Tab-separated table of C-alpha atoms and ligand atoms in Angstrom:
chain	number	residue	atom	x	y	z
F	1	UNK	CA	49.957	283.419	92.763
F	2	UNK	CA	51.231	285.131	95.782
F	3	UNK	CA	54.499	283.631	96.824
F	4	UNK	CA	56.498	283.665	100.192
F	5	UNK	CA	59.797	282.315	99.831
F	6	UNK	CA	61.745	281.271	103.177
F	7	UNK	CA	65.386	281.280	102.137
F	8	UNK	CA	64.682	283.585	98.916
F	9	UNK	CA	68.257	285.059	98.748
F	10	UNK	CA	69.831	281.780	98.859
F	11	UNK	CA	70.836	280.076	95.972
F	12	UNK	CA	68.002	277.889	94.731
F	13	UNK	CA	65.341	280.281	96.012
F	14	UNK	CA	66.600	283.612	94.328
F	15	UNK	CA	66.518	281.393	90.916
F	16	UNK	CA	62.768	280.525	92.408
F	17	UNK	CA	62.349	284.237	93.096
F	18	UNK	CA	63.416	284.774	89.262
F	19	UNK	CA	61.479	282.095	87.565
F	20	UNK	CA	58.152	283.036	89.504
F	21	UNK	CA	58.378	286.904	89.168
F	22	UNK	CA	58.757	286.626	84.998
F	23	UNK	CA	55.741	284.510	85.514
F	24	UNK	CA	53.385	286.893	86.423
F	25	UNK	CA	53.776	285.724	90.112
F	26	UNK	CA	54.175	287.857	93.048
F	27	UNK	CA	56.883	287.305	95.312
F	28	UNK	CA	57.865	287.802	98.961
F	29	UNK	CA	61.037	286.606	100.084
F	30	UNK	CA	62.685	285.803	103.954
F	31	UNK	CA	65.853	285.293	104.389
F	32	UNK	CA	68.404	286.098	107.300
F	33	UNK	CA	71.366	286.102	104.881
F	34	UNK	CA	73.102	283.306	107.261
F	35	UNK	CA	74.047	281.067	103.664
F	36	UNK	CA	72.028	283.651	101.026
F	37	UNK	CA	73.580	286.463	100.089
F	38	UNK	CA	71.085	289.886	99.080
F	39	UNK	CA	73.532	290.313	95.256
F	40	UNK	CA	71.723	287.311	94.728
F	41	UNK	CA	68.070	289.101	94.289
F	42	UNK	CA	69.575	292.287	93.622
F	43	UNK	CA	68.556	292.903	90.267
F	44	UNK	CA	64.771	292.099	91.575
F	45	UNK	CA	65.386	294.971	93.866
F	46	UNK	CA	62.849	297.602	93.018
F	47	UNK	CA	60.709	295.877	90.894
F	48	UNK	CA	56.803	295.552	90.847
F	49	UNK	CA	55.745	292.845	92.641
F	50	UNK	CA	58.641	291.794	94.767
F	51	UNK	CA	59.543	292.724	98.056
F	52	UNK	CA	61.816	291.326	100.503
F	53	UNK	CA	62.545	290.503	104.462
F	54	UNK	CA	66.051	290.087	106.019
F	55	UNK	CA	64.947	288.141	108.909
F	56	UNK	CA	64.712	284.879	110.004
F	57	UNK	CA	62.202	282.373	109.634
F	58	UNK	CA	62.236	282.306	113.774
F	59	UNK	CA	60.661	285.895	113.740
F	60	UNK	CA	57.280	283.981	114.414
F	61	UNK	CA	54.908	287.416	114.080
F	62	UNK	CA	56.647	288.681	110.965
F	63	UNK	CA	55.847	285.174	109.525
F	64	UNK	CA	53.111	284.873	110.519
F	65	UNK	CA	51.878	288.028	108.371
F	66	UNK	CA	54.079	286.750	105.199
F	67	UNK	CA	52.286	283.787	105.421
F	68	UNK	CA	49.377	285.230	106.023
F	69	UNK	CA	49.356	287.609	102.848
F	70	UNK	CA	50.707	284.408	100.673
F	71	UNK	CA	48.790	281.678	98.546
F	72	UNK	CA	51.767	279.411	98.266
F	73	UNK	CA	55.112	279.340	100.564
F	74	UNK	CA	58.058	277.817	99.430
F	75	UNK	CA	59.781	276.728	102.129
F	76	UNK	CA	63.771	276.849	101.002
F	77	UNK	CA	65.272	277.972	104.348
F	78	UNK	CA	67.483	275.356	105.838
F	79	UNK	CA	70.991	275.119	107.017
F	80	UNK	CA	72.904	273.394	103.938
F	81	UNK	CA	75.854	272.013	102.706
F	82	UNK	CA	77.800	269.758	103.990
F	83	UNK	CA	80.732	271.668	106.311
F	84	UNK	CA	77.980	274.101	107.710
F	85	UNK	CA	76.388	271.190	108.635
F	86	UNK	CA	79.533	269.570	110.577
F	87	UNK	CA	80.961	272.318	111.749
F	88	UNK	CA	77.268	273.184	113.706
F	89	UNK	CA	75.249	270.414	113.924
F	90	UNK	CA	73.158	271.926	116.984
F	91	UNK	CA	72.374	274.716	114.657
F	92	UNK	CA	71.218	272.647	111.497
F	93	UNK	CA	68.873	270.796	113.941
F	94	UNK	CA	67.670	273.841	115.188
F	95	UNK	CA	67.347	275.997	112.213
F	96	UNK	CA	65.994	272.786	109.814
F	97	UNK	CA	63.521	271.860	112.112
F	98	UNK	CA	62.466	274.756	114.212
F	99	UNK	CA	61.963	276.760	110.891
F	100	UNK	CA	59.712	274.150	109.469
F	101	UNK	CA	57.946	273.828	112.714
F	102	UNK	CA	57.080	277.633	112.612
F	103	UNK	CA	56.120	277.805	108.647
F	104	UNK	CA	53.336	275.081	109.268
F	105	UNK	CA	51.889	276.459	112.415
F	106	UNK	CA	51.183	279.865	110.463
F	107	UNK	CA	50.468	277.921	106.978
F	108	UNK	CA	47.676	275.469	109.187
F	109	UNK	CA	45.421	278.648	110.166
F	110	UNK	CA	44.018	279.365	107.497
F	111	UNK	CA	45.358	276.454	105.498
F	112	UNK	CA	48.026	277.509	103.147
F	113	UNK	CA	50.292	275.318	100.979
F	114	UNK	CA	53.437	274.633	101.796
F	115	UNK	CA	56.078	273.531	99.325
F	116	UNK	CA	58.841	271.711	101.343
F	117	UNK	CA	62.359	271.413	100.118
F	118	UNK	CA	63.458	268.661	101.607
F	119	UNK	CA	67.053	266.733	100.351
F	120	UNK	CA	67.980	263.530	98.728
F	121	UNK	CA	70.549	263.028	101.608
F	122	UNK	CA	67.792	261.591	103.374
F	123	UNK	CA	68.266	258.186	101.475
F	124	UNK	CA	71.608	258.528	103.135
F	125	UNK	CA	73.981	255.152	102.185
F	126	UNK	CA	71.386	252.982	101.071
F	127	UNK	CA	72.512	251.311	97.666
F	128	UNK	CA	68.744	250.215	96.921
F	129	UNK	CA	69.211	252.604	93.471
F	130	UNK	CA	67.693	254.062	91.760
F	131	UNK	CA	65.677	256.029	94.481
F	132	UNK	CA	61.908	255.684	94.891
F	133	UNK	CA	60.244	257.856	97.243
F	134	UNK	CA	58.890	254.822	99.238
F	135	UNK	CA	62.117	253.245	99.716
F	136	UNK	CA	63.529	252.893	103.287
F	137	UNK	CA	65.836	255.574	104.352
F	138	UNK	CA	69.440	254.486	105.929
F	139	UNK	CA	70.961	257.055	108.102
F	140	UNK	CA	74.479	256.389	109.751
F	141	UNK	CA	75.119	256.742	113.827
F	142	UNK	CA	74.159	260.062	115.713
F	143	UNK	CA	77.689	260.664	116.914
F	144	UNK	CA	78.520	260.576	113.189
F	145	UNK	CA	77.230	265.260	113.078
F	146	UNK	CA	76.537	264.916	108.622
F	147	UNK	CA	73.751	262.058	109.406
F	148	UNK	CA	71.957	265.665	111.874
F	149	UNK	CA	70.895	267.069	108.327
F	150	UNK	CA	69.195	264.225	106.612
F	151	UNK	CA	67.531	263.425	110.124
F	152	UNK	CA	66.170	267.239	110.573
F	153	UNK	CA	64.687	267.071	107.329
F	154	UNK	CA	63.093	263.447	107.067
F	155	UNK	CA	61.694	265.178	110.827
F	156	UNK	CA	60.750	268.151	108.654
F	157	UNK	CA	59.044	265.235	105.917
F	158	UNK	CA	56.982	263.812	108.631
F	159	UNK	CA	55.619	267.126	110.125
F	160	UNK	CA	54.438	268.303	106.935
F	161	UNK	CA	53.050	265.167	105.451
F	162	UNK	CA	51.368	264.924	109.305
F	163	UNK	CA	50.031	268.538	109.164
F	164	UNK	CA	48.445	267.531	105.800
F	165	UNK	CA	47.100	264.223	107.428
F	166	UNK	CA	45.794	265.837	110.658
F	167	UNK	CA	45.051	269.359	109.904
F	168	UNK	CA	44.065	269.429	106.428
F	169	UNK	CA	47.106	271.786	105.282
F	170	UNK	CA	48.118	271.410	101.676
F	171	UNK	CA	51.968	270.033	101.843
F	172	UNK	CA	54.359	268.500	99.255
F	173	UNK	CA	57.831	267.725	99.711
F	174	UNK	CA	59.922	267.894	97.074
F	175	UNK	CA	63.943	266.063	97.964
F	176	UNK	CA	66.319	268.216	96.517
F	177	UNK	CA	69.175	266.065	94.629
F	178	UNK	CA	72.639	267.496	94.077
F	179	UNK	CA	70.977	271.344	92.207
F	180	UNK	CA	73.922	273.272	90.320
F	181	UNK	CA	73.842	276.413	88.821
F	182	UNK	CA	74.968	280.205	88.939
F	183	UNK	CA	74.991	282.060	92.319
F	184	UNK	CA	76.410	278.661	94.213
F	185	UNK	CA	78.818	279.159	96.525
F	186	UNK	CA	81.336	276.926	97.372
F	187	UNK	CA	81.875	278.213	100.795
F	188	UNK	CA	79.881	275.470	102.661
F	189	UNK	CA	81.013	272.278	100.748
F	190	UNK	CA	79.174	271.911	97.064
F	191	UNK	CA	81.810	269.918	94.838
F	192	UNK	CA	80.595	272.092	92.028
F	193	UNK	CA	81.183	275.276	92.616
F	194	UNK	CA	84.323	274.872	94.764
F	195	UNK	CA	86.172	272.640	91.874
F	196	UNK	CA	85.015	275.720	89.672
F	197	UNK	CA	86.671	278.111	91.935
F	198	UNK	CA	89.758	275.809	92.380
F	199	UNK	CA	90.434	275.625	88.827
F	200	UNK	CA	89.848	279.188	87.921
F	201	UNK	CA	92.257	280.352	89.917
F	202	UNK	CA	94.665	277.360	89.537
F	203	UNK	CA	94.823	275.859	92.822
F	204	UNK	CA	94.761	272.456	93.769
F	205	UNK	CA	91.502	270.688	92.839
F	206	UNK	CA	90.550	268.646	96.186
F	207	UNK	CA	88.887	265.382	95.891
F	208	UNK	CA	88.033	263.935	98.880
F	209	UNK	CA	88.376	260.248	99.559
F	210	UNK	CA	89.363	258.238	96.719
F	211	UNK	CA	86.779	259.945	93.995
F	212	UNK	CA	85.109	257.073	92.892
F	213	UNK	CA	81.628	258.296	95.018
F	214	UNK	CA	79.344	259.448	92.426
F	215	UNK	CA	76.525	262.202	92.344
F	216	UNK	CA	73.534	263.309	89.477
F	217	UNK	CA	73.810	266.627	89.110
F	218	UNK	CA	70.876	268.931	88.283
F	219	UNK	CA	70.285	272.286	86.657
F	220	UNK	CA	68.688	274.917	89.006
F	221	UNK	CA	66.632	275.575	86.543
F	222	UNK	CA	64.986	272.492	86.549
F	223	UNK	CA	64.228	272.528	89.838
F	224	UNK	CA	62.428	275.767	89.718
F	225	UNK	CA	60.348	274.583	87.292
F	226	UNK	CA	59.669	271.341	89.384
F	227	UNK	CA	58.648	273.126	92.036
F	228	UNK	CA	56.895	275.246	90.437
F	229	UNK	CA	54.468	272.683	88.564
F	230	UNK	CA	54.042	271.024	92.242
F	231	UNK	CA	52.959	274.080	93.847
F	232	UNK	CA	49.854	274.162	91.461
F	233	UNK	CA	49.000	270.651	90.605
F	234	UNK	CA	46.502	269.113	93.215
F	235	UNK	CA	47.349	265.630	93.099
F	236	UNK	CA	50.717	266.543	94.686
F	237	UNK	CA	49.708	267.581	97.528
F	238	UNK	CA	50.224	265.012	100.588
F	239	UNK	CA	53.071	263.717	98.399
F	240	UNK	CA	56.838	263.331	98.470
F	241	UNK	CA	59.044	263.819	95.028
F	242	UNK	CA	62.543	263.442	94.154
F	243	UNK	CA	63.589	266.200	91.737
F	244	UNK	CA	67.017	265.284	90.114
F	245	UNK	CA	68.769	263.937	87.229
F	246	UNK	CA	69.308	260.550	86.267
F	247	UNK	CA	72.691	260.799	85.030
F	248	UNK	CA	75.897	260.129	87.309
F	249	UNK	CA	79.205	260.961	87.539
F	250	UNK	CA	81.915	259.951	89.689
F	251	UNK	CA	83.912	263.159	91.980
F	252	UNK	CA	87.264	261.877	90.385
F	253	UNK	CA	85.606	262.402	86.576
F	254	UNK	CA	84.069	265.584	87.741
F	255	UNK	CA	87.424	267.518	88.619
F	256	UNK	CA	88.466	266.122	85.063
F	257	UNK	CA	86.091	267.978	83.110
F	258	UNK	CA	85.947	270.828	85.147
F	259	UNK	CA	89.654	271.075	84.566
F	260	UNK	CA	89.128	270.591	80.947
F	261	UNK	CA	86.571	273.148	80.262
F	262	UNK	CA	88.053	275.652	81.945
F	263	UNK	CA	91.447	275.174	80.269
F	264	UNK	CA	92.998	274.890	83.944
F	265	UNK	CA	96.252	273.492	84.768
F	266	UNK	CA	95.757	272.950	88.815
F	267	UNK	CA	96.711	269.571	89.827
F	268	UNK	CA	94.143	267.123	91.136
F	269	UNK	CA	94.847	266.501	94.755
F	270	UNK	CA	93.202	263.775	97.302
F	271	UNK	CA	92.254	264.634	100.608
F	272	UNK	CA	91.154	262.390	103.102
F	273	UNK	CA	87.596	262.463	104.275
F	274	UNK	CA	89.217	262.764	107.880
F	275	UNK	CA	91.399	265.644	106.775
F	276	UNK	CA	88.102	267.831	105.136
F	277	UNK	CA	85.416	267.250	107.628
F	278	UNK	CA	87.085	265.855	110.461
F	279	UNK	CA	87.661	261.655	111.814
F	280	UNK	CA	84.942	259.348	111.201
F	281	UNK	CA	83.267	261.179	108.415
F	282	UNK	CA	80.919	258.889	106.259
F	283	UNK	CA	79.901	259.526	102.428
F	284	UNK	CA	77.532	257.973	100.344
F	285	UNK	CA	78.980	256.045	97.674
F	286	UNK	CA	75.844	256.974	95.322
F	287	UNK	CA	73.234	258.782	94.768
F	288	UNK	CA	70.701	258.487	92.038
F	289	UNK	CA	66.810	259.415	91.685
F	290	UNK	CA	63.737	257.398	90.730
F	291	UNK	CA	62.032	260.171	88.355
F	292	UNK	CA	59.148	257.950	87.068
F	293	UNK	CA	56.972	259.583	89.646
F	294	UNK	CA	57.542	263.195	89.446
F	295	UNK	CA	57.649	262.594	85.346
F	296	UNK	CA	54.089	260.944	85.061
F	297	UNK	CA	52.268	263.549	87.428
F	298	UNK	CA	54.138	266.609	85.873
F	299	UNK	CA	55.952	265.611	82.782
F	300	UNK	CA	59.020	266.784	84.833
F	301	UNK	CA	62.390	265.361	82.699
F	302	UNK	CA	65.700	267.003	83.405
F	303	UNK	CA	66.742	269.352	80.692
F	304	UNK	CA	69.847	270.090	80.746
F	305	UNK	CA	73.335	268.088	80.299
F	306	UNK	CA	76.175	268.019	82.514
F	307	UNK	CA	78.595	269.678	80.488
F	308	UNK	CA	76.258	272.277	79.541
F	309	UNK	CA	75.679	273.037	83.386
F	310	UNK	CA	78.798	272.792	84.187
F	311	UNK	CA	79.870	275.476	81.181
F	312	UNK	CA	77.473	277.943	82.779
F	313	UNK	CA	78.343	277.708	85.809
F	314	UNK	CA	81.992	278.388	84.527
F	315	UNK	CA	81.002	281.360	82.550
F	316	UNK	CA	78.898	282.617	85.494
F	317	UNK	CA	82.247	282.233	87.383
F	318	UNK	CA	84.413	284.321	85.343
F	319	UNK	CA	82.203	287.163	85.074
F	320	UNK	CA	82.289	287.668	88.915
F	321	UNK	CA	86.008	287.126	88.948
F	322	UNK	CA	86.052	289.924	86.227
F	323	UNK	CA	87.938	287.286	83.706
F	324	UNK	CA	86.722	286.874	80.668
F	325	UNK	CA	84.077	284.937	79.034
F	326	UNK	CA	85.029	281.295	78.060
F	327	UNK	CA	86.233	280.812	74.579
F	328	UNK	CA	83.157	279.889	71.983
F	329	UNK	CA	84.456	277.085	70.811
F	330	UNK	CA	84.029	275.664	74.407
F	331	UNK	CA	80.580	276.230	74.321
F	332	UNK	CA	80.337	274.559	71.295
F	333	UNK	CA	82.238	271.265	72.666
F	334	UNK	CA	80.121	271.660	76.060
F	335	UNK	CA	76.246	271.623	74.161
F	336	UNK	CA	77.954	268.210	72.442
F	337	UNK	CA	78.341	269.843	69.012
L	1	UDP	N1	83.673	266.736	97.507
L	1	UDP	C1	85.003	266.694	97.068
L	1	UDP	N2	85.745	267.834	97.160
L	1	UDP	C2	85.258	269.012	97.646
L	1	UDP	C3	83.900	269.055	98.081
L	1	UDP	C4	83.154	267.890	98.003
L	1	UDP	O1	85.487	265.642	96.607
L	1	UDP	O2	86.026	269.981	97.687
L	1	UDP	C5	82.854	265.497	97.390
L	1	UDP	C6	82.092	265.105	98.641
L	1	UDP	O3	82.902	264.361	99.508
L	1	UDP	C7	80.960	264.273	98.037
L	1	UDP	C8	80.692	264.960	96.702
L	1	UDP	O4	81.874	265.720	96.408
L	1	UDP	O5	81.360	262.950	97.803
L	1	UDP	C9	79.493	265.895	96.717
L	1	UDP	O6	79.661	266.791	97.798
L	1	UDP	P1	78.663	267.973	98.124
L	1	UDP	O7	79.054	268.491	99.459
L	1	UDP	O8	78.600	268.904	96.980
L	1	UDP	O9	77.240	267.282	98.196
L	1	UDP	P2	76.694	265.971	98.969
L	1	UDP	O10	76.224	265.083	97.870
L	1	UDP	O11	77.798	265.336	99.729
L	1	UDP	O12	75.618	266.476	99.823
């Protein structure tokens, strides 16, 4: 296939980018750099088959000849994570829903699909778990700025799934849950990576609130071959998927083992929600997907354990930081052996 990926030098499209081009797959990529960074496709740089824009997804003629020249476009350009998103809401509405806006206007000429990544904060705090795809969604108060980024994208939900309905445009939506992995940066909120970074270098590891919210986290992997599948299986298109992992884990027993495998000695610290993102802050308590759909149409089942991830990612870590390589044995405890 020909492949346009908005948001290709961020973090779960340059894995996408990856995954498609040792497929066989050609790939475009657009990307403004505003969260993706350009190291992150760097070593696709140059070869056959992929080529890449820095601009933004607003540049309406340049997308509409990426478009044009794709079969497929995987639309992964958003403003995410969490601080981004409270620090400027105005531009998460605008970026989220103004992007998507643009990518299905070009995709409905001549009736391209359209992969949307859409985000398992749009259950937002209901506790009806596991969740199903057809479950109601429960979003918080607008003066509340984090509730902006699950409301852009359920807007983002409904325009594709409409464009499908009303102009014949092959969409699916895919929600995003909590996606982990190498090339994460910490910089605009993820738990993950920033308890990774905390620990390496043997600061304070912050838990906000009182650590007993939980997340599933999954392997980026996983989700590139999720989306993947979608983006050529028929029956998915008109159709909304969670992509996750069923397994949970608190934020308090997260720092733990991120502490453990890395060997570090920073304290565990808690910090108000007030304190990180500013007064009347609201979390979700849980969040867990409903796989049986996603399983029985593509035989999706997450692959990868939490320690293993999370052992990676640590690995991937230290070989930025120039430190060394974690100790074998560690890999050994993290695959369960
Ligand atoms: N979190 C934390 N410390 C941090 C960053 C995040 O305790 O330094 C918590 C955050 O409050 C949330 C969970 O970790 O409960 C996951 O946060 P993230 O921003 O990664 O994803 P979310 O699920 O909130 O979108």
């Amino acid at each position: 296939m020909r492949a346009l990926i908005t948001g290709g030098a961020g973090f779960i499209g340059s894995h996408l980018a990856d995954g498609l081009l040792a497929a066989g797959h050609e790939v475009n990529i657009l990307d403004d750099l505003s969260t993706g960074a350009i190291e992150n496709v760097d070593p696709l740089i140059g070869k056959a088959g992929f080529r890449y824009w820095i601009d933004s997804v607003m540049n309406e003629p340049l997308l509409a000849e990426l478009v044009d020249r794709a079969d497929v476009v995987f639309h992964l350009a958003a403003a995410v994570g969490v601080q981004l998103i409270v620090d400027r809401p105005t531009h998460t509405i605008e970026t989220n829903v103004g992007g998507t806006e643009a990518v299905l206007r070009q995709a409905a000429k001549k009736k391209k699909k359209v992969v949307i990544a859409s985000t398992s904060e749009v259950y937002g705090k209901s506790m009806d778990l596991p969740f199903r795809e057809d479950a109601d969604l429960v979003l918080g108060a607008t003066s509340r700025h984090r509730w902006a980024y699950a409301c852009s994208k359920m807007l983002d939900e409904f325009l594709g799934l409409a464009t499908h309905r009303e102009k014949g445009v092959p969409v699916v939506v895919v929600r995003l849950f909590n996606t982990i992995g190498p090339r994460q940066t910490g910089r605009y909120g993820m738990v993950v990576p920033r308890f990774v970074e905390q620990a390496l270098r043997g600061e304070p590891i912050t838990i906000y609130g009182d650590g007993r919210q939980s997340r599933s986290f999954t392997w980026v992997g996983d989700v590139v071959r999720a989306l993947t599948l979608l983006a050529t299986e028929p029956r998915a298109v008109g159709e909304v998927f969670n992509v996750g992992h069923g397994a949970e884990i608190t934020i308090a027993e997260l720092a733990e083992e991120i502490r453990r495998l890395t060997g570090s000695t920073s304290p565990l610290i808690r910090v108000p929600y007030e304190r990180a993102y500013g007064p009347g802050f609201e979390d979700m308590p849980r969040r867990v997907p409903d796989l049986t759909k996603i399983r029985r149409l593509i035989g999706y089942v997450p692959s990868v354990a939490l320690p293993v991830m999370l052992q990676a990612i640590i690995d991937d870590a230290r070989l930025r930081h120039g430190l060394e390589a974690s100790d074998p044995a560690l890999h050994f405890a993290a695959a369960g052996g």
